[in-house]
Tab-separated table of N, CA and C in Angstrom:
chain	number	residue	atom	x	y	z
A	1	MET	N	14.077	-13.400	8.539
A	1	MET	CA	14.846	-12.222	8.184
A	1	MET	C	15.412	-11.624	9.461
A	2	SER	N	16.638	-11.147	9.395
A	2	SER	CA	17.250	-10.557	10.584
A	2	SER	C	16.575	-9.233	10.922
A	3	SER	N	16.646	-8.879	12.208
A	3	SER	CA	16.001	-7.644	12.637
A	3	SER	C	16.661	-6.428	12.010
A	4	SER	N	17.979	-6.497	11.729
A	4	SER	CA	18.640	-5.353	11.080
A	4	SER	C	18.166	-5.192	9.637
A	5	LYS	N	17.947	-6.294	8.926
A	5	LYS	CA	17.425	-6.204	7.551
A	5	LYS	C	15.996	-5.676	7.558
A	6	ALA	N	15.220	-6.112	8.528
A	6	ALA	CA	13.845	-5.623	8.642
A	6	ALA	C	13.844	-4.121	8.919
A	7	ALA	N	14.709	-3.677	9.829
A	7	ALA	CA	14.792	-2.248	10.151
A	7	ALA	C	15.230	-1.444	8.938
A	8	GLN	N	16.194	-1.971	8.179
A	8	GLN	CA	16.633	-1.298	6.957
A	8	GLN	C	15.489	-1.202	5.948
A	9	ALA	N	14.726	-2.287	5.833
A	9	ALA	CA	13.601	-2.301	4.896
A	9	ALA	C	12.558	-1.268	5.292
A	10	VAL	N	12.225	-1.201	6.580
A	10	VAL	CA	11.229	-0.233	7.054
A	10	VAL	C	11.732	1.197	6.820
A	11	ASN	N	12.998	1.443	7.091
A	11	ASN	CA	13.553	2.784	6.836
A	11	ASN	C	13.481	3.134	5.360
A	12	ALA	N	13.770	2.176	4.488
A	12	ALA	CA	13.668	2.415	3.045
A	12	ALA	C	12.223	2.722	2.656
A	13	MET	N	11.291	1.987	3.242
A	13	MET	CA	9.869	2.210	2.948
A	13	MET	C	9.443	3.611	3.390
A	14	LYS	N	9.911	4.041	4.545
A	14	LYS	CA	9.557	5.377	5.033
A	14	LYS	C	10.130	6.461	4.127
A	15	ARG	N	11.312	6.240	3.581
A	15	ARG	CA	11.888	7.207	2.632
A	15	ARG	C	11.043	7.277	1.360
A	16	VAL	N	10.586	6.130	0.878
A	16	VAL	CA	9.742	6.104	-0.325
A	16	VAL	C	8.432	6.829	-0.052
A	17	MET	N	7.819	6.560	1.100
A	17	MET	CA	6.549	7.200	1.440
A	17	MET	C	6.734	8.709	1.575
A	18	SER	N	7.838	9.123	2.147
A	18	SER	CA	8.143	10.548	2.273
A	18	SER	C	8.310	11.176	0.889
A	19	PHE	N	8.973	10.458	-0.009
A	19	PHE	CA	9.158	10.928	-1.376
A	19	PHE	C	7.810	11.125	-2.077
A	20	LEU	N	6.876	10.219	-1.834
A	20	LEU	CA	5.550	10.324	-2.455
A	20	LEU	C	4.845	11.617	-2.047
A	21	ASN	N	5.129	12.092	-0.850
A	21	ASN	CA	4.430	13.262	-0.331
A	21	ASN	C	5.175	14.577	-0.543
A	22	GLU	N	6.322	14.544	-1.229
A	22	GLU	CA	7.124	15.760	-1.428
A	22	GLU	C	6.448	16.798	-2.308
A	23	LYS	N	5.800	16.346	-3.355
A	23	LYS	CA	5.208	17.278	-4.317
A	23	LYS	C	3.694	17.283	-4.187
A	24	ASN	N	3.107	18.319	-4.721
A	24	ASN	CA	1.652	18.457	-4.672
A	24	ASN	C	1.028	17.727	-5.856
A	25	THR	N	1.226	16.409	-5.894
A	25	THR	CA	0.673	15.575	-6.956
A	25	THR	C	-0.352	14.615	-6.356
A	26	PHE	N	-0.908	13.756	-7.175
A	26	PHE	CA	-1.924	12.811	-6.720
A	26	PHE	C	-1.447	11.975	-5.535
A	27	ASP	N	-0.162	11.655	-5.508
A	27	ASP	CA	0.376	10.826	-4.427
A	27	ASP	C	0.152	11.424	-3.039
A	28	LYS	N	-0.213	12.707	-2.967
A	28	LYS	CA	-0.492	13.355	-1.681
A	28	LYS	C	-1.613	12.648	-0.917
A	29	VAL	N	-2.452	11.880	-1.617
A	29	VAL	CA	-3.522	11.168	-0.921
A	29	VAL	C	-2.960	10.156	0.071
A	30	MET	N	-1.664	9.850	-0.061
A	30	MET	CA	-1.012	8.895	0.834
A	30	MET	C	-0.447	9.566	2.089
A	31	GLN	N	-0.616	10.862	2.200
A	31	GLN	CA	0.007	11.651	3.260
A	31	GLN	C	-0.270	11.137	4.669
A	32	LYS	N	-1.463	10.662	4.933
A	32	LYS	CA	-1.819	10.244	6.292
A	32	LYS	C	-1.641	8.745	6.537
A	33	VAL	N	-1.135	8.040	5.538
A	33	VAL	CA	-0.842	6.616	5.695
A	33	VAL	C	0.467	6.489	6.470
A	34	GLN	N	0.439	5.714	7.547
A	34	GLN	CA	1.614	5.553	8.406
A	34	GLN	C	2.144	4.127	8.317
A	35	ILE	N	3.423	4.001	8.009
A	35	ILE	CA	4.054	2.683	8.022
A	35	ILE	C	4.246	2.285	9.480
A	36	THR	N	3.754	1.098	9.838
A	36	THR	CA	3.875	0.636	11.224
A	36	THR	C	4.915	-0.451	11.390
A	37	SER	N	5.118	-1.261	10.353
A	37	SER	CA	6.143	-2.312	10.424
A	37	SER	C	6.360	-2.878	9.029
A	38	GLY	N	7.279	-3.808	8.970
A	38	GLY	CA	7.541	-4.435	7.686
A	38	GLY	C	8.812	-5.244	7.720
A	39	ASP	N	9.160	-5.747	6.559
A	39	ASP	CA	10.357	-6.533	6.354
A	39	ASP	C	10.672	-6.428	4.870
A	40	VAL	N	11.698	-7.073	4.429
A	40	VAL	CA	12.036	-7.025	3.015
A	40	VAL	C	10.850	-7.575	2.217
A	41	GLY	N	10.300	-6.757	1.332
A	41	GLY	CA	9.174	-7.171	0.505
A	41	GLY	C	7.821	-7.178	1.193
A	42	HIS	N	7.749	-6.646	2.404
A	42	HIS	CA	6.510	-6.698	3.185
A	42	HIS	C	6.329	-5.362	3.905
A	43	CYS	N	5.215	-4.695	3.656
A	43	CYS	CA	4.961	-3.386	4.256
A	43	CYS	C	3.585	-3.381	4.919
A	44	ILE	N	3.546	-2.951	6.184
A	44	ILE	CA	2.282	-2.843	6.903
A	44	ILE	C	2.078	-1.382	7.287
A	45	CYS	N	0.913	-0.859	6.915
A	45	CYS	CA	0.575	0.541	7.179
A	45	CYS	C	-0.779	0.626	7.865
A	46	GLU	N	-1.052	1.810	8.414
A	46	GLU	CA	-2.356	2.090	9.004
A	46	GLU	C	-2.863	3.431	8.489
A	47	LEU	N	-4.180	3.549	8.473
A	47	LEU	CA	-4.825	4.792	8.069
A	47	LEU	C	-6.136	4.935	8.830
A	48	LYS	N	-6.344	6.109	9.406
A	48	LYS	CA	-7.641	6.426	9.994
A	48	LYS	C	-8.463	7.081	8.896
A	49	VAL	N	-9.643	6.544	8.638
A	49	VAL	CA	-10.497	7.064	7.572
A	49	VAL	C	-11.090	8.402	8.021
A	50	GLU	N	-10.679	9.458	7.327
A	50	GLU	CA	-11.168	10.796	7.603
A	50	GLU	C	-12.056	11.238	6.440
A	51	GLU	N	-12.707	12.367	6.601
A	51	GLU	CA	-13.664	12.832	5.596
A	51	GLU	C	-13.060	12.894	4.194
A	52	GLU	N	-11.817	13.308	4.099
A	52	GLU	CA	-11.159	13.420	2.786
A	52	GLU	C	-10.955	12.070	2.105
A	53	HIS	N	-11.121	10.977	2.841
A	53	HIS	CA	-10.935	9.628	2.311
A	53	HIS	C	-12.246	8.951	1.931
A	54	THR	N	-13.356	9.650	2.130
A	54	THR	CA	-14.662	9.004	1.966
A	54	THR	C	-15.374	9.392	0.674
A	55	ASN	N	-16.355	8.562	0.343
A	55	ASN	CA	-17.256	8.873	-0.762
A	55	ASN	C	-18.418	9.712	-0.216
A	56	ARG	N	-19.405	9.977	-1.039
A	56	ARG	CA	-20.522	10.847	-0.646
A	56	ARG	C	-21.388	10.299	0.487
A	57	VAL	N	-21.327	8.983	0.696
A	57	VAL	CA	-22.151	8.402	1.758
A	57	VAL	C	-21.355	8.105	3.030
A	58	GLY	N	-20.099	8.571	3.087
A	58	GLY	CA	-19.324	8.494	4.316
A	58	GLY	C	-18.519	7.227	4.547
A	59	PHE	N	-18.245	6.491	3.473
A	59	PHE	CA	-17.429	5.287	3.583
A	59	PHE	C	-16.122	5.465	2.814
A	60	LEU	N	-15.107	4.664	3.171
A	60	LEU	CA	-13.836	4.698	2.466
A	60	LEU	C	-14.081	4.608	0.960
A	61	HIS	N	-13.550	5.559	0.216
A	61	HIS	CA	-13.759	5.631	-1.236
A	61	HIS	C	-13.057	4.463	-1.928
A	62	GLY	N	-13.758	3.827	-2.844
A	62	GLY	CA	-13.189	2.698	-3.583
A	62	GLY	C	-11.944	3.078	-4.377
A	63	GLY	N	-11.909	4.290	-4.881
A	63	GLY	CA	-10.731	4.743	-5.615
A	63	GLY	C	-9.517	4.879	-4.708
A	64	LEU	N	-9.740	5.315	-3.480
A	64	LEU	CA	-8.627	5.401	-2.538
A	64	LEU	C	-8.174	3.997	-2.145
A	65	THR	N	-9.111	3.090	-2.015
A	65	THR	CA	-8.754	1.701	-1.720
A	65	THR	C	-7.834	1.160	-2.812
A	66	ALA	N	-8.177	1.419	-4.068
A	66	ALA	CA	-7.334	0.981	-5.193
A	66	ALA	C	-5.961	1.653	-5.132
A	67	THR	N	-5.929	2.926	-4.765
A	67	THR	CA	-4.662	3.640	-4.643
A	67	THR	C	-3.811	3.048	-3.527
A	68	LEU	N	-4.440	2.664	-2.426
A	68	LEU	CA	-3.701	2.025	-1.331
A	68	LEU	C	-3.075	0.717	-1.802
A	69	VAL	N	-3.826	-0.077	-2.547
A	69	VAL	CA	-3.286	-1.330	-3.089
A	69	VAL	C	-2.088	-1.022	-3.985
A	70	ASP	N	-2.243	-0.076	-4.886
A	70	ASP	CA	-1.186	0.291	-5.819
A	70	ASP	C	0.054	0.807	-5.087
A	71	SER	N	-0.125	1.802	-4.248
A	71	SER	CA	1.013	2.487	-3.627
A	71	SER	C	1.711	1.661	-2.556
A	72	VAL	N	0.956	1.024	-1.677
A	72	VAL	CA	1.598	0.285	-0.583
A	72	VAL	C	2.279	-0.973	-1.114
A	73	SER	N	1.708	-1.624	-2.117
A	73	SER	CA	2.398	-2.782	-2.694
A	73	SER	C	3.673	-2.339	-3.405
A	74	THR	N	3.656	-1.170	-4.015
A	74	THR	CA	4.859	-0.647	-4.664
A	74	THR	C	5.941	-0.342	-3.630
A	75	VAL	N	5.549	0.211	-2.491
A	75	VAL	CA	6.515	0.466	-1.415
A	75	VAL	C	7.120	-0.864	-0.947
A	76	ALA	N	6.300	-1.900	-0.799
A	76	ALA	CA	6.815	-3.219	-0.406
A	76	ALA	C	7.801	-3.739	-1.447
A	77	LEU	N	7.453	-3.606	-2.710
A	77	LEU	CA	8.330	-4.052	-3.792
A	77	LEU	C	9.670	-3.319	-3.763
A	78	MET	N	9.630	-2.027	-3.492
A	78	MET	CA	10.858	-1.238	-3.503
A	78	MET	C	11.793	-1.593	-2.348
A	79	SER	N	11.315	-2.339	-1.365
A	79	SER	CA	12.178	-2.766	-0.259
A	79	SER	C	12.873	-4.091	-0.563
A	80	THR	N	12.599	-4.669	-1.722
A	80	THR	CA	13.257	-5.916	-2.100
A	80	THR	C	14.618	-5.608	-2.713
A	81	GLU	N	15.379	-6.665	-2.953
A	81	GLU	CA	16.697	-6.511	-3.551
A	81	GLU	C	16.624	-5.807	-4.900
A	82	GLN	N	15.553	-6.065	-5.658
A	82	GLN	CA	15.363	-5.422	-6.961
A	82	GLN	C	15.274	-3.908	-6.789
A	83	GLY	N	14.533	-3.458	-5.770
A	83	GLY	CA	14.446	-2.043	-5.443
A	83	GLY	C	13.921	-1.147	-6.541
A	84	ASN	N	13.109	-1.689	-7.422
A	84	ASN	CA	12.636	-0.957	-8.584
A	84	ASN	C	11.112	-0.944	-8.591
A	85	PRO	N	10.481	0.244	-8.714
A	85	PRO	CA	9.020	0.280	-8.640
A	85	PRO	C	8.311	-0.294	-9.860
A	86	GLY	N	8.897	-0.194	-11.025
A	86	GLY	CA	8.245	-0.687	-12.230
A	86	GLY	C	6.960	0.057	-12.545
A	87	VAL	N	6.164	-0.515	-13.446
A	87	VAL	CA	4.880	0.077	-13.828
A	87	VAL	C	3.794	-0.996	-13.728
A	88	SER	N	2.610	-0.569	-13.362
A	88	SER	CA	1.488	-1.503	-13.210
A	88	SER	C	1.050	-2.036	-14.565
A	89	VAL	N	0.828	-3.347	-14.609
A	89	VAL	CA	0.259	-3.951	-15.814
A	89	VAL	C	-1.097	-4.586	-15.520
A	90	ASP	N	-1.343	-4.875	-14.256
A	90	ASP	CA	-2.632	-5.446	-13.879
A	90	ASP	C	-2.854	-5.218	-12.385
A	91	MET	N	-4.081	-4.862	-12.052
A	91	MET	CA	-4.433	-4.699	-10.649
A	91	MET	C	-5.893	-5.103	-10.490
A	92	ASN	N	-6.160	-5.882	-9.454
A	92	ASN	CA	-7.508	-6.343	-9.188
A	92	ASN	C	-7.809	-6.109	-7.722
A	93	ILE	N	-8.961	-5.516	-7.449
A	93	ILE	CA	-9.362	-5.288	-6.062
A	93	ILE	C	-10.737	-5.905	-5.852
A	94	THR	N	-10.865	-6.678	-4.792
A	94	THR	CA	-12.157	-7.213	-4.392
A	94	THR	C	-12.571	-6.465	-3.123
A	95	TYR	N	-13.719	-5.803	-3.203
A	95	TYR	CA	-14.242	-5.025	-2.074
A	95	TYR	C	-15.226	-5.901	-1.314
A	96	MET	N	-14.989	-6.070	-0.011
A	96	MET	CA	-15.812	-6.991	0.761
A	96	MET	C	-16.657	-6.342	1.839
A	97	LYS	N	-16.221	-5.178	2.320
A	97	LYS	CA	-16.920	-4.575	3.441
A	97	LYS	C	-16.660	-3.073	3.436
A	98	ALA	N	-17.685	-2.292	3.726
A	98	ALA	CA	-17.535	-0.833	3.786
A	98	ALA	C	-16.810	-0.431	5.073
A	99	VAL	N	-16.050	0.657	4.978
A	99	VAL	CA	-15.348	1.196	6.157
A	99	VAL	C	-15.864	2.608	6.397
A	100	PRO	N	-16.583	2.818	7.500
A	100	PRO	CA	-17.142	4.141	7.759
A	100	PRO	C	-16.095	5.134	8.270
A	101	LEU	N	-16.445	6.385	8.114
A	101	LEU	CA	-15.645	7.500	8.618
A	101	LEU	C	-15.262	7.249	10.072
A	102	GLY	N	-13.999	7.499	10.407
A	102	GLY	CA	-13.522	7.374	11.781
A	102	GLY	C	-12.875	6.051	12.118
A	103	GLN	N	-13.125	5.021	11.317
A	103	GLN	CA	-12.500	3.729	11.609
A	103	GLN	C	-11.074	3.700	11.080
A	104	GLU	N	-10.275	2.814	11.659
A	104	GLU	CA	-8.890	2.648	11.221
A	104	GLU	C	-8.751	1.349	10.449
A	105	ILE	N	-7.888	1.390	9.436
A	105	ILE	CA	-7.624	0.200	8.637
A	105	ILE	C	-6.131	-0.120	8.671
A	106	ILE	N	-5.844	-1.386	8.432
A	106	ILE	CA	-4.474	-1.873	8.289
A	106	ILE	C	-4.304	-2.305	6.845
A	107	ILE	N	-3.229	-1.847	6.219
A	107	ILE	CA	-2.912	-2.204	4.837
A	107	ILE	C	-1.672	-3.082	4.886
A	108	ASP	N	-1.793	-4.333	4.501
A	108	ASP	CA	-0.721	-5.318	4.617
A	108	ASP	C	-0.331	-5.785	3.209
A	109	ALA	N	0.804	-5.270	2.711
A	109	ALA	CA	1.247	-5.568	1.345
A	109	ALA	C	2.429	-6.522	1.362
A	110	LYS	N	2.351	-7.558	0.529
A	110	LYS	CA	3.418	-8.558	0.450
A	110	LYS	C	3.855	-8.753	-0.992
A	111	THR	N	5.143	-8.876	-1.160
A	111	THR	CA	5.715	-9.210	-2.457
A	111	THR	C	5.707	-10.733	-2.553
A	112	LEU	N	4.963	-11.254	-3.507
A	112	LEU	CA	4.873	-12.706	-3.664
A	112	LEU	C	6.048	-13.259	-4.447
A	113	LYS	N	6.405	-12.558	-5.548
A	113	LYS	CA	7.492	-13.035	-6.404
A	113	LYS	C	8.029	-11.867	-7.211
A	114	VAL	N	9.350	-11.831	-7.322
A	114	VAL	CA	10.003	-10.859	-8.198
A	114	VAL	C	10.817	-11.656	-9.204
A	115	GLY	N	10.432	-11.539	-10.466
A	115	GLY	CA	11.174	-12.204	-11.526
A	115	GLY	C	12.090	-11.211	-12.234
A	116	ARG	N	12.563	-11.594	-13.411
A	116	ARG	CA	13.457	-10.705	-14.165
A	116	ARG	C	12.747	-9.459	-14.661
A	117	SER	N	11.489	-9.608	-15.054
A	117	SER	CA	10.790	-8.450	-15.622
A	117	SER	C	9.408	-8.214	-15.021
A	118	THR	N	8.972	-9.090	-14.116
A	118	THR	CA	7.627	-8.968	-13.555
A	118	THR	C	7.657	-9.254	-12.055
A	119	ALA	N	6.822	-8.497	-11.336
A	119	ALA	CA	6.668	-8.729	-9.894
A	119	ALA	C	5.190	-8.932	-9.589
A	120	PHE	N	4.920	-9.784	-8.613
A	120	PHE	CA	3.559	-10.104	-8.202
A	120	PHE	C	3.407	-9.772	-6.728
A	121	LEU	N	2.337	-9.019	-6.408
A	121	LEU	CA	2.138	-8.534	-5.043
A	121	LEU	C	0.694	-8.762	-4.616
A	122	THR	N	0.486	-8.809	-3.320
A	122	THR	CA	-0.854	-8.940	-2.780
A	122	THR	C	-1.022	-7.972	-1.611
A	123	VAL	N	-2.249	-7.501	-1.424
A	123	VAL	CA	-2.537	-6.554	-0.347
A	123	VAL	C	-3.847	-6.958	0.329
A	124	ASP	N	-3.792	-7.078	1.656
A	124	ASP	CA	-5.006	-7.275	2.450
A	124	ASP	C	-5.264	-5.978	3.203
A	125	ILE	N	-6.481	-5.474	3.097
A	125	ILE	CA	-6.887	-4.299	3.865
A	125	ILE	C	-7.918	-4.784	4.871
A	126	LYS	N	-7.605	-4.543	6.160
A	126	LYS	CA	-8.448	-5.053	7.239
A	126	LYS	C	-8.888	-3.930	8.159
A	127	ASN	N	-10.024	-4.139	8.778
A	127	ASN	CA	-10.499	-3.230	9.812
A	127	ASN	C	-9.627	-3.464	11.043
A	128	LYS	N	-9.031	-2.406	11.568
A	128	LYS	CA	-8.115	-2.561	12.699
A	128	LYS	C	-8.828	-3.048	13.954
A	129	SER	N	-10.061	-2.636	14.173
A	129	SER	CA	-10.751	-2.978	15.422
A	129	SER	C	-11.112	-4.450	15.534
A	130	ASP	N	-11.490	-5.093	14.438
A	130	ASP	CA	-11.909	-6.491	14.538
A	130	ASP	C	-11.167	-7.440	13.593
A	131	GLY	N	-10.245	-6.902	12.785
A	131	GLY	CA	-9.455	-7.741	11.892
A	131	GLY	C	-10.188	-8.246	10.667
A	132	SER	N	-11.436	-7.792	10.478
A	132	SER	CA	-12.200	-8.282	9.330
A	132	SER	C	-11.610	-7.754	8.029
A	133	LEU	N	-11.665	-8.590	7.006
A	133	LEU	CA	-11.133	-8.239	5.692
A	133	LEU	C	-12.085	-7.270	4.997
A	134	VAL	N	-11.559	-6.123	4.626
A	134	VAL	CA	-12.328	-5.056	3.987
A	134	VAL	C	-12.190	-5.142	2.463
A	135	ALA	N	-10.954	-5.343	2.011
A	135	ALA	CA	-10.674	-5.452	0.584
A	135	ALA	C	-9.397	-6.258	0.400
A	136	GLN	N	-9.284	-6.856	-0.763
A	136	GLN	CA	-8.075	-7.601	-1.075
A	136	GLN	C	-7.670	-7.247	-2.497
A	137	GLY	N	-6.386	-6.987	-2.665
A	137	GLY	CA	-5.893	-6.612	-3.981
A	137	GLY	C	-4.743	-7.478	-4.433
A	138	ARG	N	-4.656	-7.620	-5.749
A	138	ARG	CA	-3.514	-8.289	-6.374
A	138	ARG	C	-2.966	-7.313	-7.398
A	139	HIS	N	-1.652	-7.226	-7.451
A	139	HIS	CA	-0.997	-6.215	-8.276
A	139	HIS	C	0.164	-6.864	-9.015
A	140	THR	N	0.195	-6.664	-10.321
A	140	THR	CA	1.292	-7.151	-11.146
A	140	THR	C	2.001	-5.952	-11.733
A	141	LYS	N	3.343	-5.961	-11.648
A	141	LYS	CA	4.122	-4.834	-12.141
A	141	LYS	C	5.184	-5.321	-13.112
A	142	HIS	N	5.359	-4.583	-14.190
A	142	HIS	CA	6.470	-4.812	-15.113
A	142	HIS	C	7.656	-4.019	-14.581
A	143	LEU	N	8.777	-4.677	-14.395
A	143	LEU	CA	9.956	-4.041	-13.847
A	143	LEU	C	10.793	-3.437	-14.970
A	144	LEU	N	11.143	-2.193	-14.796
A	144	LEU	CA	11.965	-1.489	-15.764
A	144	LEU	C	13.437	-1.731	-15.429
A	145	GLY	N	14.290	-1.695	-16.412
A	145	GLY	CA	15.730	-1.862	-16.168
A	145	GLY	C	16.269	-0.724	-15.352
A	146	LYS	N	17.305	-1.004	-14.574
A	146	LYS	CA	17.907	0.034	-13.736
A	146	LYS	C	18.829	0.905	-14.540
């Protein structure tokens, strides 16, 4: 992919992420997620796990992990030619390792395939310090007509 297309894709992703944080809705949980790079159909973000992101025992909350899979894969999808977020029809998350308060994670979302009515996405969440896989998600979306 050309660097200009990649830059356009990242700018589009940042606009989508900004849109998510405009209103005081559930999407506000994405407020501290920072897009670091990407390309058409591919979005890479980072998040430092703070107290508001943890469960009662001080680890990254599983529900937030699921939200990261949902939201960041949708941002990646919206950077494709289709440019349509669609609606979730299936999402699966495998949790492999706990992330304690204070650690940073990388969220790497890729669009695997965009068909006429369905899109398939994958997300790897890794510990930034050692690259270990923390969680992996697969997301299927039904695409709505424009």
